[in-house]
Amino acid sequence: MKFTIKNSLFTAIVSELHKICSNKSLLPILSGIKIEANDAGVVLTGGNSELFIEKKIPLQIKGETVVQVHEAGSVVVVSKHFMNLLKKLPDDIEISSDHMQAVLIKSGDIVTRLNGLAAVDYPKLPEIKILHSVEVEFSSLKDVIKQTIFAVSKSEAKPVLTGVKMEFDKNKLICTATDSHRLSRRAIQITFPEGSHSVIVPSKSLMELLHLKEPSFATVHISIANQMILFSIENTILYSILIEGNYPNTQSLIPTDFVTKVTTNTRALMAGIDRACVFSEEWKHNNVHLSLIDNSILKITTNSAGIGMIEEQQKTSKVDGIPAIDMTFDGRFFLEALKGIQEEQVTISFCGVMKPAVIEPENDASYVQLISPLRT
Amino acid sequence: MKFTIKNSLFTAIVSELHKICSNKSLLPILSGIKIEANDAGVVLTGGNSELFIEKKIPLQIKGETVVQVHEAGSVVVVSKHFMNLLKKLPDDIEISSDHMQAVLIKSGDIVTRLNGLAAVDYPKLPEIKILHSVEVEFSSLKDVIKQTIFAVSKSEAKPVLTGVKMEFDKNKLICTATDSHRLSRRAIQITFPEGSHSVIVPSKSLMELLHLKEPSFATVHISIANQMILFSIENTILYSILIEGNYPNTQSLIPTDFVTKVTTNTRALMAGIDRACVFSEEWKHNNVHLSLIDNSILKITTNSAGIGMIEEQQKTSKVDGIPAIDMTFDGRFFLEALKGIQEEQVTISFCGVMKPAVIEPENDASYVQLISPLRT
């Protein structure tokens, strides 16, 4: 194998893959990046036991030649040293490997030799039979993931809750995540003519999908196989395993009746809850208390005997139902819920003692969040 | 106590002081910042068992009123919560305290109460008798500290080596630091008419001095007392203890004869040594080997059996003496030494087998560094 490549481009891609290469795997080869050079350019693959990312670098990008392949071939290089070295080399580099897997990296008067591994030993991606296929804009997909992924369970006790449920149903993609204390559900329009299908995708894989440096306007081709999902965007393919198991029925959890409904400015409420979380390191649950004064002013209070007290008052836009609230929430959960809301106004429906509150953008039923109150 | 202050200014200073407040001290009050308001403005003090920093905020800065003192007084506030809270408040804040040390922070409709501590319990700085006093430009002082401080010993085994020796002698300030494997010594011109005096200043205190956000062109007034040194810059005073003990005689360590002397481009050599350090995490000493080819080309090599090899060749500017080198150094030490050199060309004098190499800017005897070679 032998090729010449623009280093800035190459290093950026190696860095992206390095982040997902596992250093602690039983398979040491997974700490490496597979490099393949062929007639069409260079293909880099990195991954761990849950996901793989494959990146194609074509010979030309926007008319400019970025790769010249002198000899086809493949090799695996330990990603850490490779990346650290590349960062410190000038822009034009030549990479070659011999039959002993010695990888030679040349750049001007700098010659580096790294011990490589045989590409044939790199795990092969399973042959997969695509069951369903969907197209969606990358920016929309990123939004719907960001608006739900924070609510997944951080504990491995119930593996299904560590993933995001993706439901493809009647021209809709509905993402749901819950850790049983809070829930986030968002729907977007897609074209999915093939009935309905739902999968649970590991949150780690979706996090890597969010980090992909592909343009936001690009189209993502989602392909679902039996135990795997593929996201294909421009020159990148992300392969992820799926989580097996039954996702709880979350529809029944969403209250349909409310006692008090408050509509207020999203950013102002976020800033207030954020301030109320200042002492949060100090005790386990970061209790933020909400109440109403004069039927229209929202009072946000936090109180720690040892440290002090924070209190602030915010004018609300509208109060429906009975104008009385006296509830305590985990401030961090509340903050994360509000972060997902892009609309100027947010509606919070309080549904009675110890029942979850419903947080929604005003006049938008496609995004629903639940937060359970805390016992005080 | 009661005053109104511009929060952006106030938070910047509280953050500076927060970094030096000790959370692990036997004196819990040292985790706090002392706030004093008087006719002249507000004074903030923070510190630990080795150094204190006092910051004065005058009523006006460049003609703009930044503080309004409504009632003189003082209180101590735990810095962590105070800083986290200030960051999240709008720009105009009112701070007050009562005789119970309850600190009230008001900003618009946001009211916060923190439990304070009594200012009388804050450690008083000792009455000190100034022995010597020197003036120097802040930028020059920062340079001479940066060019030596990295060479102090990281081990507490010999406390004197954890500090920088500052020698005020015949219109010169000479700073020296060594960990016994390497040494850095830099001299600058100052006005010091009072004979000679030398002190050992803890590197932690000098590090804080480097971090002070005062303008580079400001004049630093250095005052030396019996067991203390004071750096006074504009509205800031840094008080530091001195390290007691005898600093080793380092003059005798500097070789006067050389075998081979190489002059070369400083930045190119730095980049080369930096690349040679890529595998450095992998073994304890980061061996970088230097040799000469064709009497004029410097060859930098690093070799790790498990990972690979890096080799590069650099054209030197000049070689004096016997054109043969075959020595191994700790690459990290070499790199840190070169970082201090601002001149384009650097001269390295190799003085024979197992003798330290001398690194100097070309044609500048005021900055000398030694590095011991490694046995291989």
Coordinates of C-alpha atoms in Angstrom, one line a residue, chain A residues 72-344:
Chain A
A72 CA -3.5 -0.4 -3.4
G73 CA -3.5 -2.3 -0.1
S74 CA -4.5 -2.1 3.5
V75 CA -3.1 -2.1 7.1
V76 CA -4.2 -1.4 10.7
V77 CA -2.4 1.3 12.8
V78 CA -2.8 1.9 16.5
S79 CA -4.8 5.1 16.5
K80 CA -3.2 6.9 19.4
H81 CA 0.4 7.2 18.2
F82 CA -0.7 7.6 14.6
M83 CA -2.9 10.6 15.5
N84 CA -0.3 12.2 17.8
L85 CA 2.3 11.9 15.1
L86 CA 0.1 13.2 12.2
K87 CA -0.7 16.4 14.2
K88 CA 2.9 17.3 14.2
L89 CA 3.7 16.7 10.6
P90 CA 3.6 19.2 7.7
D91 CA 0.8 19.1 5.2
D92 CA 1.9 16.6 2.5
I93 CA 2.5 13.1 3.7
E94 CA 3.2 9.8 2.1
I95 CA 2.0 6.6 3.8
S96 CA 3.1 3.2 2.8
S97 CA 3.1 -0.3 4.3
D98 CA 5.0 -3.5 3.4
H99 CA 4.1 -7.2 3.8
M100 CA 5.5 -7.1 7.3
Q101 CA 2.9 -4.5 8.3
A102 CA 5.6 -1.9 8.9
V103 CA 3.9 1.5 8.2
L104 CA 6.2 4.2 6.8
I105 CA 5.1 7.8 7.1
K106 CA 7.3 10.3 5.2
S107 CA 7.0 14.1 5.3
G108 CA 10.0 16.1 4.0
D109 CA 13.1 15.0 5.9
I110 CA 10.9 13.3 8.6
V111 CA 10.7 9.6 8.4
T112 CA 8.5 7.6 10.8
R113 CA 8.0 3.9 11.1
L114 CA 5.1 2.5 13.1
N115 CA 4.5 -1.2 13.7
G116 CA 1.1 -2.0 12.1
L117 CA -1.2 -4.9 12.2
A118 CA -2.6 -7.1 9.4
A119 CA -5.9 -5.7 7.9
V120 CA -7.2 -9.2 7.5
D121 CA -7.4 -9.6 11.3
Y122 CA -9.7 -6.5 11.6
P123 CA -13.3 -7.5 12.4
K124 CA -15.4 -7.8 9.3
L125 CA -18.8 -6.1 9.4
P126 CA -21.5 -8.8 9.2
E127 CA -23.3 -9.2 5.9
I128 CA -26.6 -7.6 6.7
K129 CA -30.1 -7.8 5.1
I130 CA -31.7 -4.4 5.1
L131 CA -35.3 -4.6 6.3
H132 CA -36.3 -0.9 6.0
S133 CA -34.8 2.2 4.6
V134 CA -35.6 5.9 5.4
E135 CA -34.2 9.3 4.4
V136 CA -34.0 12.3 6.6
E137 CA -32.1 15.6 6.7
F138 CA -29.1 15.4 9.0
S139 CA -30.0 18.6 10.9
S140 CA -33.5 17.3 11.6
L141 CA -32.2 14.0 12.8
K142 CA -29.6 15.7 15.0
D143 CA -32.4 17.9 16.6
V144 CA -34.7 15.0 17.4
I145 CA -31.7 13.1 18.9
K146 CA -30.5 16.1 21.0
Q147 CA -34.0 16.7 22.3
T148 CA -34.4 13.2 23.7
I149 CA -31.0 11.6 24.3
F150 CA -30.3 13.4 27.6
A151 CA -33.2 11.6 29.2
V152 CA -31.8 8.1 28.7
S153 CA -31.0 6.1 31.9
K154 CA -27.4 6.4 33.0
S155 CA -27.7 3.1 34.8
E156 CA -27.3 -0.3 33.1
A157 CA -29.9 -1.9 35.4
K158 CA -32.5 -1.8 32.6
P159 CA -30.5 -1.9 29.3
V160 CA -33.5 -0.8 27.1
L161 CA -33.7 2.5 29.0
T162 CA -30.0 3.3 28.1
G163 CA -31.1 3.6 24.5
V164 CA -33.4 5.9 22.5
K165 CA -36.5 4.3 21.0
M166 CA -36.8 5.3 17.4
E167 CA -40.3 4.6 16.0
F168 CA -40.8 4.8 12.2
D169 CA -44.6 5.0 11.8
K170 CA -46.9 6.5 9.2
N171 CA -44.6 9.2 7.9
K172 CA -43.3 10.1 11.3
L173 CA -40.1 9.4 13.2
I174 CA -40.8 9.4 17.0
C175 CA -37.9 9.4 19.4
T176 CA -38.5 8.5 23.0
A177 CA -36.0 8.4 26.0
T178 CA -36.8 7.9 29.7
D179 CA -34.9 7.0 32.8
S180 CA -38.2 6.5 34.7
H181 CA -37.9 9.8 36.5
R182 CA -38.3 11.9 33.4
L183 CA -39.3 11.3 29.8
S184 CA -38.7 13.1 26.5
R185 CA -40.6 12.4 23.3
R186 CA -40.2 14.2 20.0
A187 CA -41.8 13.5 16.6
I188 CA -40.7 14.7 13.1
Q189 CA -42.2 14.2 9.7
I190 CA -40.4 11.7 7.4
T191 CA -41.3 9.6 4.4
F192 CA -41.7 6.0 5.5
P193 CA -44.2 4.2 3.3
E194 CA -43.5 0.7 4.7
G195 CA -45.9 0.4 7.6
S196 CA -44.3 0.8 11.1
H197 CA -41.1 -0.4 12.8
S198 CA -39.4 0.5 16.0
V199 CA -35.8 -0.1 17.3
I200 CA -33.8 0.9 20.4
V201 CA -30.5 2.5 19.5
P202 CA -27.7 2.7 22.1
S203 CA -27.2 6.3 23.2
K204 CA -23.4 6.1 22.8
S205 CA -23.9 5.4 19.1
L206 CA -26.3 8.3 18.7
M207 CA -23.9 10.5 20.5
E208 CA -21.2 9.6 17.9
L209 CA -23.7 10.3 15.2
L210 CA -24.2 13.8 16.7
H211 CA -20.4 14.4 16.6
L212 CA -20.0 13.5 12.9
K213 CA -18.6 16.4 11.0
E214 CA -20.9 16.1 8.0
P215 CA -22.8 19.1 6.7
S216 CA -26.2 19.7 8.4
F217 CA -28.1 19.9 5.0
A218 CA -26.8 16.4 4.0
T219 CA -29.3 13.6 3.6
V220 CA -29.0 10.7 6.1
H221 CA -30.0 7.3 4.7
I222 CA -31.1 5.2 7.6
S223 CA -31.1 1.4 7.0
I224 CA -32.5 -1.0 9.5
A225 CA -31.4 -4.7 9.6
N226 CA -32.2 -7.4 12.1
Q227 CA -29.8 -6.5 14.9
M228 CA -28.2 -3.4 13.4
I229 CA -28.8 0.1 12.2
L230 CA -26.8 2.0 9.5
F231 CA -26.6 5.8 9.2
S232 CA -25.1 6.7 5.9
I233 CA -24.2 10.4 5.3
E234 CA -22.2 11.6 2.3
N235 CA -18.8 9.7 2.7
T236 CA -19.5 8.4 6.1
I237 CA -21.3 5.2 7.3
L238 CA -22.0 4.6 11.0
Y239 CA -22.9 1.0 11.9
S240 CA -24.5 0.5 15.3
I241 CA -25.9 -2.6 17.1
L242 CA -29.4 -2.3 18.4
I243 CA -30.6 -3.0 22.0
E244 CA -32.8 -6.0 22.2
G245 CA -35.8 -6.1 24.6
N246 CA -39.2 -4.5 25.1
Y247 CA -39.4 -0.8 25.6
P248 CA -42.0 0.2 28.2
N249 CA -45.3 1.7 27.0
T250 CA -44.7 5.4 27.6
Q251 CA -47.9 6.8 26.0
S252 CA -49.9 5.8 29.1
L253 CA -47.6 7.8 31.3
I254 CA -48.4 11.2 29.8
P255 CA -51.2 12.9 31.9
T256 CA -54.1 14.2 29.9
D257 CA -55.6 16.5 32.6
F258 CA -53.9 19.4 34.3
V259 CA -54.6 21.4 37.5
T260 CA -52.4 24.5 36.7
K261 CA -50.9 25.4 33.4
V262 CA -48.2 28.1 33.3
T263 CA -46.8 29.7 30.1
T264 CA -43.6 31.7 30.4
N265 CA -40.5 32.8 28.6
T266 CA -38.2 29.7 28.0
R267 CA -34.8 31.5 28.3
A268 CA -35.8 33.5 31.4
L269 CA -37.0 30.3 33.1
M270 CA -33.8 28.5 32.1
A271 CA -31.6 31.3 33.5
G272 CA -33.6 31.2 36.8
I273 CA -33.4 27.4 37.2
D274 CA -29.7 27.6 36.4
R275 CA -29.1 30.1 39.1
A276 CA -31.1 28.0 41.5
C277 CA -28.7 25.1 40.8
V278 CA -25.6 27.0 42.0
F279 CA -25.4 25.0 45.2
S280 CA -26.2 21.7 43.5
E281 CA -22.9 20.0 44.1
E282 CA -23.6 20.1 47.8
W283 CA -26.4 17.7 48.1
K284 CA -27.6 14.8 46.0
H285 CA -30.9 16.0 44.8
N286 CA -30.8 19.6 43.7
N287 CA -34.2 20.7 45.0
V288 CA -35.7 23.7 43.2
H289 CA -39.1 24.8 44.6
L290 CA -41.7 26.4 42.3
S291 CA -44.7 28.4 43.5
L292 CA -47.0 31.2 42.3
I293 CA -47.6 34.6 43.9
D294 CA -50.4 37.0 43.0
N295 CA -51.7 34.4 40.5
S296 CA -49.1 35.4 37.9
I297 CA -45.6 35.6 39.3
L298 CA -43.5 32.4 39.3
K299 CA -41.3 32.2 42.4
I300 CA -38.2 30.0 42.1
T301 CA -36.5 29.1 45.4
T302 CA -33.7 26.9 46.6
N303 CA -32.6 26.6 50.1
S304 CA -29.6 24.9 51.7
A305 CA -29.3 25.2 55.5
G306 CA -25.5 25.2 55.5
I307 CA -24.9 27.6 52.6
G308 CA -27.7 30.0 52.0
M309 CA -30.8 30.7 49.9
I310 CA -31.6 31.8 46.4
E311 CA -35.0 33.3 45.5
E312 CA -36.2 35.0 42.4
Q313 CA -39.5 36.1 40.9
Q314 CA -40.5 35.9 37.2
K315 CA -43.5 37.4 35.5
T316 CA -45.3 34.6 33.6
S317 CA -47.1 35.1 30.3
K318 CA -50.3 33.2 31.2
V319 CA -51.7 31.0 34.0
D320 CA -54.6 28.6 33.2
G321 CA -56.6 26.5 35.7
I322 CA -56.2 26.9 39.4
P323 CA -53.5 29.5 40.1
A324 CA -51.6 27.6 42.8
I325 CA -48.4 25.5 42.6
D326 CA -46.3 24.2 45.5
M327 CA -43.9 21.6 44.0
T328 CA -40.2 20.7 44.1
F329 CA -38.2 19.3 41.2
D330 CA -34.7 18.2 40.5
G331 CA -33.3 21.5 39.1
R332 CA -30.8 19.7 36.8
F333 CA -33.6 17.6 35.1
F334 CA -35.7 20.7 34.7
L335 CA -32.8 22.6 33.1
E336 CA -32.0 19.8 30.7
A337 CA -35.7 19.6 29.7
L338 CA -35.8 23.4 29.0
K339 CA -32.6 23.3 26.9
G340 CA -34.3 21.2 24.3
I341 CA -37.0 23.8 23.7
Q342 CA -36.2 26.2 20.9
E343 CA -39.5 28.1 21.0
E344 CA -39.7 31.4 22.9

